[in-house]
mmCIF file of C-alpha atoms and ligand atoms in Angstrom:
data_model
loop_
_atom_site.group_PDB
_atom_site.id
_atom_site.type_symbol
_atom_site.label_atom_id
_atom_site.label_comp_id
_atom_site.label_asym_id
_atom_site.label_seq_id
_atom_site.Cartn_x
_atom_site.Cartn_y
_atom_site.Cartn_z
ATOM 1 C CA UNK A 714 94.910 97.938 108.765
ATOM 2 C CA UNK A 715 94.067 94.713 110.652
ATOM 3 C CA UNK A 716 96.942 92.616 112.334
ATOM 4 C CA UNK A 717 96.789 89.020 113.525
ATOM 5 C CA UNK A 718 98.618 90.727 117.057
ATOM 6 C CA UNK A 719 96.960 92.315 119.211
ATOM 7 C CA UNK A 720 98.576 95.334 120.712
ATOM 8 C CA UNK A 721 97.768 94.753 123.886
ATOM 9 C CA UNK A 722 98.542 90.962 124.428
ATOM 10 C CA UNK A 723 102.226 92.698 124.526
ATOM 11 C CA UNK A 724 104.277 91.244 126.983
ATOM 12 C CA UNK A 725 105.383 93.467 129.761
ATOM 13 C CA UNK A 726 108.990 92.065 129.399
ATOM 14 C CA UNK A 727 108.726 92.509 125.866
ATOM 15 C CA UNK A 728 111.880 94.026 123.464
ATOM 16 C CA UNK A 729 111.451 96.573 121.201
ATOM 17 C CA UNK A 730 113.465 97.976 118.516
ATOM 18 C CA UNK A 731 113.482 101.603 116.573
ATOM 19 C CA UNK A 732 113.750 102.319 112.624
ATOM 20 C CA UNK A 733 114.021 106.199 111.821
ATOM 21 C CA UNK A 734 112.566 107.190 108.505
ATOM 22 C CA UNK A 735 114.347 110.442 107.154
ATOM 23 C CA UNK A 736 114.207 112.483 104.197
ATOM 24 C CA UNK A 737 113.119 115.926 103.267
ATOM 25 C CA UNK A 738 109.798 117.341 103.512
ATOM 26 C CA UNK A 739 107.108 115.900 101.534
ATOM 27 C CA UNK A 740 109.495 112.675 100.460
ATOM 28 C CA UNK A 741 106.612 110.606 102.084
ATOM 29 C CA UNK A 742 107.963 110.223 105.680
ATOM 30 C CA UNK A 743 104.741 109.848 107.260
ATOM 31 C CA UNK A 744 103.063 107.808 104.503
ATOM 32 C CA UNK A 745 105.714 105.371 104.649
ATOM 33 C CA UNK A 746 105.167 105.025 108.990
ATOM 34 C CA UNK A 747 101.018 105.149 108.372
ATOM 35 C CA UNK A 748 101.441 101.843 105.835
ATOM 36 C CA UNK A 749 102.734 99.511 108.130
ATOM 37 C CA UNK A 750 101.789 101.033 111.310
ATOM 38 C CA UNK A 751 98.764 99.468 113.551
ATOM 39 C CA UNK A 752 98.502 102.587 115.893
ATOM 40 C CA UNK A 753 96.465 105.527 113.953
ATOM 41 C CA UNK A 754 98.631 107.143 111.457
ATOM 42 C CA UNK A 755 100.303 110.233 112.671
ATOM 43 C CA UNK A 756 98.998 112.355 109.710
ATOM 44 C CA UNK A 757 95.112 112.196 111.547
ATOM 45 C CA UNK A 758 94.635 116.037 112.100
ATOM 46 C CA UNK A 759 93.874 115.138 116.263
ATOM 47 C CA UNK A 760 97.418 113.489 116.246
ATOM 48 C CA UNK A 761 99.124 116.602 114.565
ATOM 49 C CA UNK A 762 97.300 118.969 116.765
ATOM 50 C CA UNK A 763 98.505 116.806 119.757
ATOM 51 C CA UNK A 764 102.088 116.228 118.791
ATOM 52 C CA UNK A 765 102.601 119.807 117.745
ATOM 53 C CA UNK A 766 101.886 120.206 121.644
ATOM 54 C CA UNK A 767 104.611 118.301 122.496
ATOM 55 C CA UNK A 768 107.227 119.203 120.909
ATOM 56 C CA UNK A 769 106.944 122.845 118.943
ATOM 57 C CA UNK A 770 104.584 125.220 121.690
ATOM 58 C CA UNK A 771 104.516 127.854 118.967
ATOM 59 C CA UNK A 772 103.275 126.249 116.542
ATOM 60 C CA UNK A 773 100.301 127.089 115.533
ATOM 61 C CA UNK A 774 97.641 124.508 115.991
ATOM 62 C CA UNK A 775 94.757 126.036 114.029
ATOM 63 C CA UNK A 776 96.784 126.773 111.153
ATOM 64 C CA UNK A 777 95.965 123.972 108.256
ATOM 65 C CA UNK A 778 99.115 122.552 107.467
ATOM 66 C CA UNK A 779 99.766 119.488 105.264
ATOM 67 C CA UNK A 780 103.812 119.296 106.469
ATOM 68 C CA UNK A 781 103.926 117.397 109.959
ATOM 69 C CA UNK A 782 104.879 120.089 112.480
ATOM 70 C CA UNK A 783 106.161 116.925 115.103
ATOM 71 C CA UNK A 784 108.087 113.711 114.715
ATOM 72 C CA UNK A 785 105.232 110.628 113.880
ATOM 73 C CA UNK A 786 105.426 107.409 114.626
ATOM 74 C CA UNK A 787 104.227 103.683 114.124
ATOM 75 C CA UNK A 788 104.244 100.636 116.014
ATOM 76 C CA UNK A 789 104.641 97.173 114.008
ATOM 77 C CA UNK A 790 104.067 93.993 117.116
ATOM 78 C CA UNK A 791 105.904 91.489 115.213
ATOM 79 C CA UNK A 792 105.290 89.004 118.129
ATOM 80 C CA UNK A 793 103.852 88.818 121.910
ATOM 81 C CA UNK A 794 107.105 89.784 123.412
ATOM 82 C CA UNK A 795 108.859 92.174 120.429
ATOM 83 C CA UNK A 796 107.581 95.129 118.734
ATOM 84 C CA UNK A 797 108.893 97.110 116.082
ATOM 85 C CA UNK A 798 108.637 101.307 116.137
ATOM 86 C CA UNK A 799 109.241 103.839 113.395
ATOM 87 C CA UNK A 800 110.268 107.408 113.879
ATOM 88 C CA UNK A 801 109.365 109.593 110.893
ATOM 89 C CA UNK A 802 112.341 112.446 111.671
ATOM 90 C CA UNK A 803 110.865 115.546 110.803
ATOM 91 C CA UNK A 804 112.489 117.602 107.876
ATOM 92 C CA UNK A 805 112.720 120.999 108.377
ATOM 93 C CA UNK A 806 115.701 122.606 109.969
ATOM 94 C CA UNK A 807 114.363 123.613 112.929
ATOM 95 C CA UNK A 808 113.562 120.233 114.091
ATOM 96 C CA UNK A 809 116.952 118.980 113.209
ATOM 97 C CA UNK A 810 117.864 118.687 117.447
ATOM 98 C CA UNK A 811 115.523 116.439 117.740
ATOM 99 C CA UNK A 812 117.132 113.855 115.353
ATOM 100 C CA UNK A 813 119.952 113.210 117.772
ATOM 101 C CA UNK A 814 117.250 111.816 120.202
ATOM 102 C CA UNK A 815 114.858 110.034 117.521
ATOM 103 C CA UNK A 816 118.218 107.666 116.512
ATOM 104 C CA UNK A 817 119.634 107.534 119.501
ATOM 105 C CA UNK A 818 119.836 102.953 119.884
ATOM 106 C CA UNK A 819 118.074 103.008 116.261
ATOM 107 C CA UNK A 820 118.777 99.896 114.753
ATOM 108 C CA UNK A 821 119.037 101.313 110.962
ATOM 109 C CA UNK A 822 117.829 104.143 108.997
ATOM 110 C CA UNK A 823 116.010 105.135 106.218
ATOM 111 C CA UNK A 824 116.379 108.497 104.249
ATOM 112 C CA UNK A 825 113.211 108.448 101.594
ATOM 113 C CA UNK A 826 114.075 111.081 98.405
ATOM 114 C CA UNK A 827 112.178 112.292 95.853
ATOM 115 C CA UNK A 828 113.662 111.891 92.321
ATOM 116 C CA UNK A 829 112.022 115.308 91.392
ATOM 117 C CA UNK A 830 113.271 117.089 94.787
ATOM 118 C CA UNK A 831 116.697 115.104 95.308
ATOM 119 C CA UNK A 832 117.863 118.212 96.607
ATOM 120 C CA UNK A 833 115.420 118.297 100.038
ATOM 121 C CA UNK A 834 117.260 114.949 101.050
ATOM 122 C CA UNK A 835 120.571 116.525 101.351
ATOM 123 C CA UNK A 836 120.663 117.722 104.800
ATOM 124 C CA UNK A 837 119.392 113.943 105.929
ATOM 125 C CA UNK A 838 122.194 112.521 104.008
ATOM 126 C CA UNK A 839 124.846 114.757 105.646
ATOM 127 C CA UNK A 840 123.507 113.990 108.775
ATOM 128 C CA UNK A 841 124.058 109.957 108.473
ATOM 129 C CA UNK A 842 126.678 110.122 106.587
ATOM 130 C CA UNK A 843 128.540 112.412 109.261
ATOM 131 C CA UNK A 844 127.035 112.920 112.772
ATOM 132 C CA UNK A 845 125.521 109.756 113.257
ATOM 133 C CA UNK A 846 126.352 106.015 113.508
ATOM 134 C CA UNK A 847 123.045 104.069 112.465
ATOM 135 C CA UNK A 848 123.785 102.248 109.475
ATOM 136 C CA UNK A 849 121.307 103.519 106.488
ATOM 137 C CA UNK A 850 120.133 102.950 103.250
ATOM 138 C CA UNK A 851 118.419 105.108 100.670
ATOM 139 C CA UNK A 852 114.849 104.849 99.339
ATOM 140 C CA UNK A 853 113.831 106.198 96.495
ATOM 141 C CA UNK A 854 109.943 106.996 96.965
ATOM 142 C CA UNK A 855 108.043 106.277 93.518
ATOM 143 C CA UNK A 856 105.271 108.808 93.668
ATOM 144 C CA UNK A 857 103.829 108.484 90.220
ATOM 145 C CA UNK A 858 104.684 104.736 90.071
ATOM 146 C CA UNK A 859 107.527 105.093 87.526
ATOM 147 C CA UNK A 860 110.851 105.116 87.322
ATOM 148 C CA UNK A 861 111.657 108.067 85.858
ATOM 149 C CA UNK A 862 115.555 108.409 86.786
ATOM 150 C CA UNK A 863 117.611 104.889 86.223
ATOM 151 C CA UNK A 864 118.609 104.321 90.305
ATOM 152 C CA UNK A 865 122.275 104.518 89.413
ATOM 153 C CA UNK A 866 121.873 108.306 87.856
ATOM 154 C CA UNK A 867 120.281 108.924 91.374
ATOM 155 C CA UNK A 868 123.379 107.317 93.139
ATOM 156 C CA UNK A 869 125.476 109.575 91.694
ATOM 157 C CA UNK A 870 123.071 113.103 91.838
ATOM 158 C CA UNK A 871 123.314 112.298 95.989
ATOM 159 C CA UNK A 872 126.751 110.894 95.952
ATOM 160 C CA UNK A 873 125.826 108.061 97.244
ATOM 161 C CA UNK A 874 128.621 105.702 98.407
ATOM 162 C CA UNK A 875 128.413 102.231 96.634
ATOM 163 C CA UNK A 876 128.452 100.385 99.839
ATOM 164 C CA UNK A 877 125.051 102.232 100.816
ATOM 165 C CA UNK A 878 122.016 100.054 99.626
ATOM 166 C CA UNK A 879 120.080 102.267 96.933
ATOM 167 C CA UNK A 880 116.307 100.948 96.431
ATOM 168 C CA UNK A 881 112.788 101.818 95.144
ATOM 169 C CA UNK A 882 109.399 102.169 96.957
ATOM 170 C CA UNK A 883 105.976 103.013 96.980
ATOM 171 C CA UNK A 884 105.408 104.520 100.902
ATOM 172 C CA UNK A 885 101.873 103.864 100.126
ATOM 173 C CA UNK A 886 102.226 99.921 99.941
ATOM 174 C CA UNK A 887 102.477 97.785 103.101
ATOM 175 C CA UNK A 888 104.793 95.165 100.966
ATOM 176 C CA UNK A 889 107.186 97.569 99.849
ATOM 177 C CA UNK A 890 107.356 99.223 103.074
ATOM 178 C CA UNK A 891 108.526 95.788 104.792
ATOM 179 C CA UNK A 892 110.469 95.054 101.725
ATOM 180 C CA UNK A 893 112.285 98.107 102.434
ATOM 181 C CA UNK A 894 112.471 98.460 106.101
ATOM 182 C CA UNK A 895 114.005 94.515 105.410
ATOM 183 C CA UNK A 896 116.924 96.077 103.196
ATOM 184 C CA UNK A 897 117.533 98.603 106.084
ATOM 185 C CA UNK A 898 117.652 96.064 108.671
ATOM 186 C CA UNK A 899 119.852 93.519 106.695
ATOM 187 C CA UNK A 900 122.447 96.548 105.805
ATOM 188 C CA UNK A 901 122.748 97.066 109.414
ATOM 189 C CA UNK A 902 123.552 93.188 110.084
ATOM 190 C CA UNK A 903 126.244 93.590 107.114
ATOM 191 C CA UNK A 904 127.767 97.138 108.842
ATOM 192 C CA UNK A 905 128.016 95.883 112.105
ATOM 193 C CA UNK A 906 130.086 92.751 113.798
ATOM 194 C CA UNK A 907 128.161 90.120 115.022
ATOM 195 C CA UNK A 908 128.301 90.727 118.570
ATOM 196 C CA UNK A 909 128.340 94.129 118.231
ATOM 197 C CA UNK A 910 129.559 96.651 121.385
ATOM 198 C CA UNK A 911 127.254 98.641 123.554
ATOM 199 C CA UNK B 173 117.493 114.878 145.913
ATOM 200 C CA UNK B 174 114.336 114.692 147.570
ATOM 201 C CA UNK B 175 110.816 115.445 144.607
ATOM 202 C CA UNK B 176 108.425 117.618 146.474
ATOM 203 C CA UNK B 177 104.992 115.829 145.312
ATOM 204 C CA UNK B 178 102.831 119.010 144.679
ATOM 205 C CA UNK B 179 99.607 118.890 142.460
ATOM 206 C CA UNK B 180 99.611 122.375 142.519
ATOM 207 C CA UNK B 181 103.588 122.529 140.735
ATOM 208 C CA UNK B 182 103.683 122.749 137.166
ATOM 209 C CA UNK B 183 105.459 119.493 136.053
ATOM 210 C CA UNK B 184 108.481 120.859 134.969
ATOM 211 C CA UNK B 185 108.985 122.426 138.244
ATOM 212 C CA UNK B 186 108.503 119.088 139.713
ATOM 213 C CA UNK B 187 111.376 117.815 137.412
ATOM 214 C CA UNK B 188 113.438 120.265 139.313
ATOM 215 C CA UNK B 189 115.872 120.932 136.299
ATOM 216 C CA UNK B 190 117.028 116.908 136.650
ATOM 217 C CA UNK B 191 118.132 115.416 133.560
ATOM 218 C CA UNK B 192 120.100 112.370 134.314
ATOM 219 C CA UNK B 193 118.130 109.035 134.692
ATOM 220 C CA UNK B 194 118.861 105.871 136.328
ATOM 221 C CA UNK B 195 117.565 103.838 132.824
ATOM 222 C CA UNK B 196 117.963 104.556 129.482
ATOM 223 C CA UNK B 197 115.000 106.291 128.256
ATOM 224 C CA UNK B 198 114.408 106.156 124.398
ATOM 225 C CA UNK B 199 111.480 107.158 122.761
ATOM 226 C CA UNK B 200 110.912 103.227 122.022
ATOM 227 C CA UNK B 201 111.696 102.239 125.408
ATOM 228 C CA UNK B 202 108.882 100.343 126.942
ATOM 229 C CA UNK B 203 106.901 100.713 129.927
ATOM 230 C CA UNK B 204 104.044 98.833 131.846
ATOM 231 C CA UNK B 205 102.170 98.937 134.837
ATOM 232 C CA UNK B 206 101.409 94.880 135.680
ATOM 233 C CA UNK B 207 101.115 96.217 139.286
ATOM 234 C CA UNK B 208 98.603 98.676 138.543
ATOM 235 C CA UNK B 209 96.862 100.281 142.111
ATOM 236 C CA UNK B 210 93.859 102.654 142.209
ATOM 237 C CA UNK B 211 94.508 104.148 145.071
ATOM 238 C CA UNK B 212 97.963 104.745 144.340
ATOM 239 C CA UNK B 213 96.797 106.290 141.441
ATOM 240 C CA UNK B 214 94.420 108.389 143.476
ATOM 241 C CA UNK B 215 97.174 109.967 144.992
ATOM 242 C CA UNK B 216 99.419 110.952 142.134
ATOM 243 C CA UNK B 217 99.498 114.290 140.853
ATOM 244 C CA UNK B 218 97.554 115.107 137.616
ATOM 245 C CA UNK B 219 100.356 114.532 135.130
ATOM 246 C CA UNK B 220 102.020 111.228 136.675
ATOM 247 C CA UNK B 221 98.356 109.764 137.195
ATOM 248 C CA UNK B 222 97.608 110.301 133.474
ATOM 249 C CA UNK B 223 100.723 107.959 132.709
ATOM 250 C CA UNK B 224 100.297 105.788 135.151
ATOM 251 C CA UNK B 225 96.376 105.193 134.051
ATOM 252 C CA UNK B 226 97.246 104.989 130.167
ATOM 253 C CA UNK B 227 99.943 102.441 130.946
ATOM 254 C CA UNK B 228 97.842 100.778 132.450
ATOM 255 C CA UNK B 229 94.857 101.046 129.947
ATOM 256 C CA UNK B 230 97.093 100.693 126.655
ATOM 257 C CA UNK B 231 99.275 98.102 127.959
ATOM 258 C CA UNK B 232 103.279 97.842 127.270
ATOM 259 C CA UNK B 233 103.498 101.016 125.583
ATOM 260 C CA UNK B 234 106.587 102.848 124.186
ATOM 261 C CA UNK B 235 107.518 106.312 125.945
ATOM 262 C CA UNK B 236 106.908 108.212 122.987
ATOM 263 C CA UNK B 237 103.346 106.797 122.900
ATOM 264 C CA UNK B 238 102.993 107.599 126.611
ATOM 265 C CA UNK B 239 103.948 111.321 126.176
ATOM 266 C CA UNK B 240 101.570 111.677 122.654
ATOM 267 C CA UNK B 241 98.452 110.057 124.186
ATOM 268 C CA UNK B 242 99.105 112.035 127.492
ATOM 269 C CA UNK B 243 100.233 115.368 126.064
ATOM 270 C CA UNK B 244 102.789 115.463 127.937
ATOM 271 C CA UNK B 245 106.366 116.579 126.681
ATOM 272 C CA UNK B 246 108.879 113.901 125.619
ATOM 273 C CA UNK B 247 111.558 115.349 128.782
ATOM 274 C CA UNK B 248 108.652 115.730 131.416
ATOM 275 C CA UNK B 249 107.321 111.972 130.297
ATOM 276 C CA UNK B 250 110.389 110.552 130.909
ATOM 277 C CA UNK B 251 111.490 112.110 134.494
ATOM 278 C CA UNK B 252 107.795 111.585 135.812
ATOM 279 C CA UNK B 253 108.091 107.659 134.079
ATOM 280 C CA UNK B 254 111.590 107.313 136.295
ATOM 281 C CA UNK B 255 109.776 108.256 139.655
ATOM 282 C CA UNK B 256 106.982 105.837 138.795
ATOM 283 C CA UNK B 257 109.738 103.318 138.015
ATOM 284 C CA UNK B 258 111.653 104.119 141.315
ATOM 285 C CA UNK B 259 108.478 104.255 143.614
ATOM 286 C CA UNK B 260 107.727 101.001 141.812
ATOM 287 C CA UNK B 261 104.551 101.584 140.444
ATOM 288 C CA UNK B 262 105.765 101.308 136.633
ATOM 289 C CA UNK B 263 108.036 99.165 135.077
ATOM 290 C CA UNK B 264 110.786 100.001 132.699
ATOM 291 C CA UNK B 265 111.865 97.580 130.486
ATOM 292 C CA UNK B 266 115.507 98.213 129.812
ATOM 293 C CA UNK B 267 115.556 95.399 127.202
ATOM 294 C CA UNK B 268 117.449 92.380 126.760
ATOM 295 C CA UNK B 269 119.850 93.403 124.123
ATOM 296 C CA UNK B 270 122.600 96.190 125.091
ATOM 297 C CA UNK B 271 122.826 97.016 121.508
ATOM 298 C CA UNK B 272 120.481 98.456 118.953
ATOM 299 C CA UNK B 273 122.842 96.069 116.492
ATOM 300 C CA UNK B 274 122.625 93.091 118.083
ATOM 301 C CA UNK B 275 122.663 90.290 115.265
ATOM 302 C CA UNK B 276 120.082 88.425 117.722
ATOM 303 C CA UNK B 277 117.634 91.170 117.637
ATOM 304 C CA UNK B 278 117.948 92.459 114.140
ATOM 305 C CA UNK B 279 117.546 88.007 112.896
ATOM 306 C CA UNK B 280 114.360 88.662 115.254
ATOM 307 C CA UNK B 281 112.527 92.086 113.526
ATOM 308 C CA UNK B 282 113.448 90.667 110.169
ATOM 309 C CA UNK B 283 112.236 87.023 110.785
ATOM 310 C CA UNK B 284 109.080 88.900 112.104
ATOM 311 C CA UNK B 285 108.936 91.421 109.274
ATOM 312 C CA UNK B 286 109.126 88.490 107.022
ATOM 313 C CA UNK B 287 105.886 86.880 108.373
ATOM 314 C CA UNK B 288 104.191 90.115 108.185
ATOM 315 C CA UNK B 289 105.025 90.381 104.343
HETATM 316 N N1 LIG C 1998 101.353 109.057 94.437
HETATM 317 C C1 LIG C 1998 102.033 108.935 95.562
HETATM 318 N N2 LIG C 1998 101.859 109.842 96.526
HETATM 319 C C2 LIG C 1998 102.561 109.722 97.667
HETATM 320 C C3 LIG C 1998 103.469 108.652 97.883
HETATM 321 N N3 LIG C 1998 104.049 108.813 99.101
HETATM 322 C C4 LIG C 1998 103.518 109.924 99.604
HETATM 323 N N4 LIG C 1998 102.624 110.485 98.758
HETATM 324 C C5 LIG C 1998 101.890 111.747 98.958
HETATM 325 O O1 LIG C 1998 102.846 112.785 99.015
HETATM 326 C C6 LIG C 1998 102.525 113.744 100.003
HETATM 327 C C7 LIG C 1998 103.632 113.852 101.024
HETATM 328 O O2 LIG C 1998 103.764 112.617 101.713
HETATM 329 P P1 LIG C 1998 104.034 112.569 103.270
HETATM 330 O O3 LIG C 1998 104.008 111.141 103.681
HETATM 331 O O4 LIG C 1998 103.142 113.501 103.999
HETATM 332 O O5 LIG C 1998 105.526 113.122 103.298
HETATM 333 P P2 LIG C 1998 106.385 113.524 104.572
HETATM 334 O O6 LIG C 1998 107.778 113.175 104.248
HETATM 335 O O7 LIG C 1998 105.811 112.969 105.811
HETATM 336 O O8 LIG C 1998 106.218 115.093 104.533
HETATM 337 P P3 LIG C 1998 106.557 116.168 105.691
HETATM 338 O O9 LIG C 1998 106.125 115.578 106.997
HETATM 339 O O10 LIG C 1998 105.789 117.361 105.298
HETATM 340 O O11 LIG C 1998 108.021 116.401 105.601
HETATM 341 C C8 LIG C 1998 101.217 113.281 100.606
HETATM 342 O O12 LIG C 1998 100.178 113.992 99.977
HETATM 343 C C9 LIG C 1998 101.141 111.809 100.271
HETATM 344 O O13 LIG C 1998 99.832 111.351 100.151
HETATM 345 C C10 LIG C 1998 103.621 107.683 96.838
HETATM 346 O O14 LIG C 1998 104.372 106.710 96.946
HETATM 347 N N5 LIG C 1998 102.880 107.878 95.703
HETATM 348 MG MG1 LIG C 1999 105.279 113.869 107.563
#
């Protein structure tokens, strides 16, 4: 995808800030980063092969894999001196160390579920709800398009407080990505004071 | 502490077990070299010359990006970044904002988001 910024006019002075993108395995973690992202999307099979590098030595880098074995990310340059990053925090359990560091200075958090898998959210819920202090909000990823669960029904299946926004997506679409990430960002504004502390 | 510079020395020897930096190193933190030397670079082992060159090459760049293009692990990237930074030869941008939650910063990412929509 084409952007009127160019990456590299990026000021060296520049400010950046970090949205995590959570949720259990295959709730479109890395689809969601790849829409609005101007880097190449972390799912290319070179990037997966590199990242699995970094982070997991055992893995197994010949072994074809659809589930990202590393965290991915994106980079959104919203302007020549501020740029925007998304961590996709990797579901599966073993990887669950590495979430301290992804939201460490986050500035809000998604957690994407699956209305046919609400279940492979739950660990990502616990974990905002209780061991971290990033404001989130909850997305519900649309996969076939439909709504096939009224939102409030879903509310309740995750126990999701009322104060916690509750929304719908497509992680395919570049609109509703921003439109989302814009619902996570404004939640954070309404959860935290004005001048907030370090 | 005193970093033996040996090409020879596995990174994460070099590191020599340090884990406390002088900056706060986030995956998003950004780094640049404006300063960039070649024959400073010439005389960098492998590891720190690979950052050093791609921060220079791919222009303010986030640490995670460093460490992925480089293939270089998150901890190393950031302990070999701080050395650049303290030998000068990279520069960490510790931000303006001391909070993630800063009401300044998050108007600014949504009034940018907004124009992107
Ligand atoms: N139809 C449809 N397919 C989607 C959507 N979002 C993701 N997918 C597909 O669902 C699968 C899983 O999406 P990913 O983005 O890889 O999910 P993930 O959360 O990164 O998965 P893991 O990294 O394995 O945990 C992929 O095949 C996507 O192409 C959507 O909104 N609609
Ligand atoms: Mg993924």
């Amino acid at each position: 995808m084409a952007f009127a910024n160019s990456p590299d006019r990026l000021a060296p002075n520049a400010t950046s800030a970090k949205v995590v993108i959570a949720g259990g395995i295959g709730t479109g973690k890395t689809t969601m980063v790849g829409a609005v992202s101007e880097i190449p999307p972390a799912g290319t099979e070179a990037w997966i092969t590199q990242a699995s590098r970094i982070v997991d030595p055992s893995a197994d880098v010949n072994a074809k894999t659809t589930t990202t074995i590393a965290t991915d990310f994106g980079r959104v340059t919203l302007a020549h001196d501020l740029v925007l990053y998304l961590f996709g925090a990797p579901g599966q359990p073993r990887f669950w160390p590495m979430w301290d560091d992804l939201c460490r200075s986050a500035s809000a958090v998604v957690i994407l579920a699956d209305t046919r898998r609400l279940d492979v959210s739950f660990p990502a819920m616990d974990y905002f709800e209780n061991d971290s202090d990033v404001p989130f909000i909850v997305a519900v990823n649309l996969f076939d398009g439909v709504q096939t669960h009224p939102v409030e029904q879903v509310r309740d299946a995750l126990g999701i407080a009322d104060s916690v926004p509750l929304v719908t997506c497509d992680a395919r679409s570049r609109e509703s990505v921003v439109a989302t990430l814009l619902v996570a960002l404004r939640n954070t504004m309404v959860k935290t004071p004005p001048v907030a502390a370090g | 502490m005193t970093t033996t510079v040996n090409p020879w020395v596995r990174p994460y020897v070099l590191t020599g077990g340090r884990t406390r930096t002088q900056h706060q190193l986030y995956v998003h933190t950004l780094v640049s070299a404006p300063r960039y030397d070649q024959a400073v670079a010439a005389d960098l082992p492998p590891e720190s010359r690979h950052l050093y060159e791609r921060a220079r090459a791919g222009g303010t760049q986030s640490i995670a990006e460093l460490s992925a293009y480089c293939g270089i692990s998150l901890g190393v990237t950031r302990v070999l970044l701080e050395d650049l930074a303290a030998a000068d030869h990279v520069q960490i941008n510790d931000g303006v904002y001391d909070s993630p939650f800063d009401h300044r910063l998050l108007k600014r990412v949504i009034d940018g988001l907004r124009e992107l929509a």
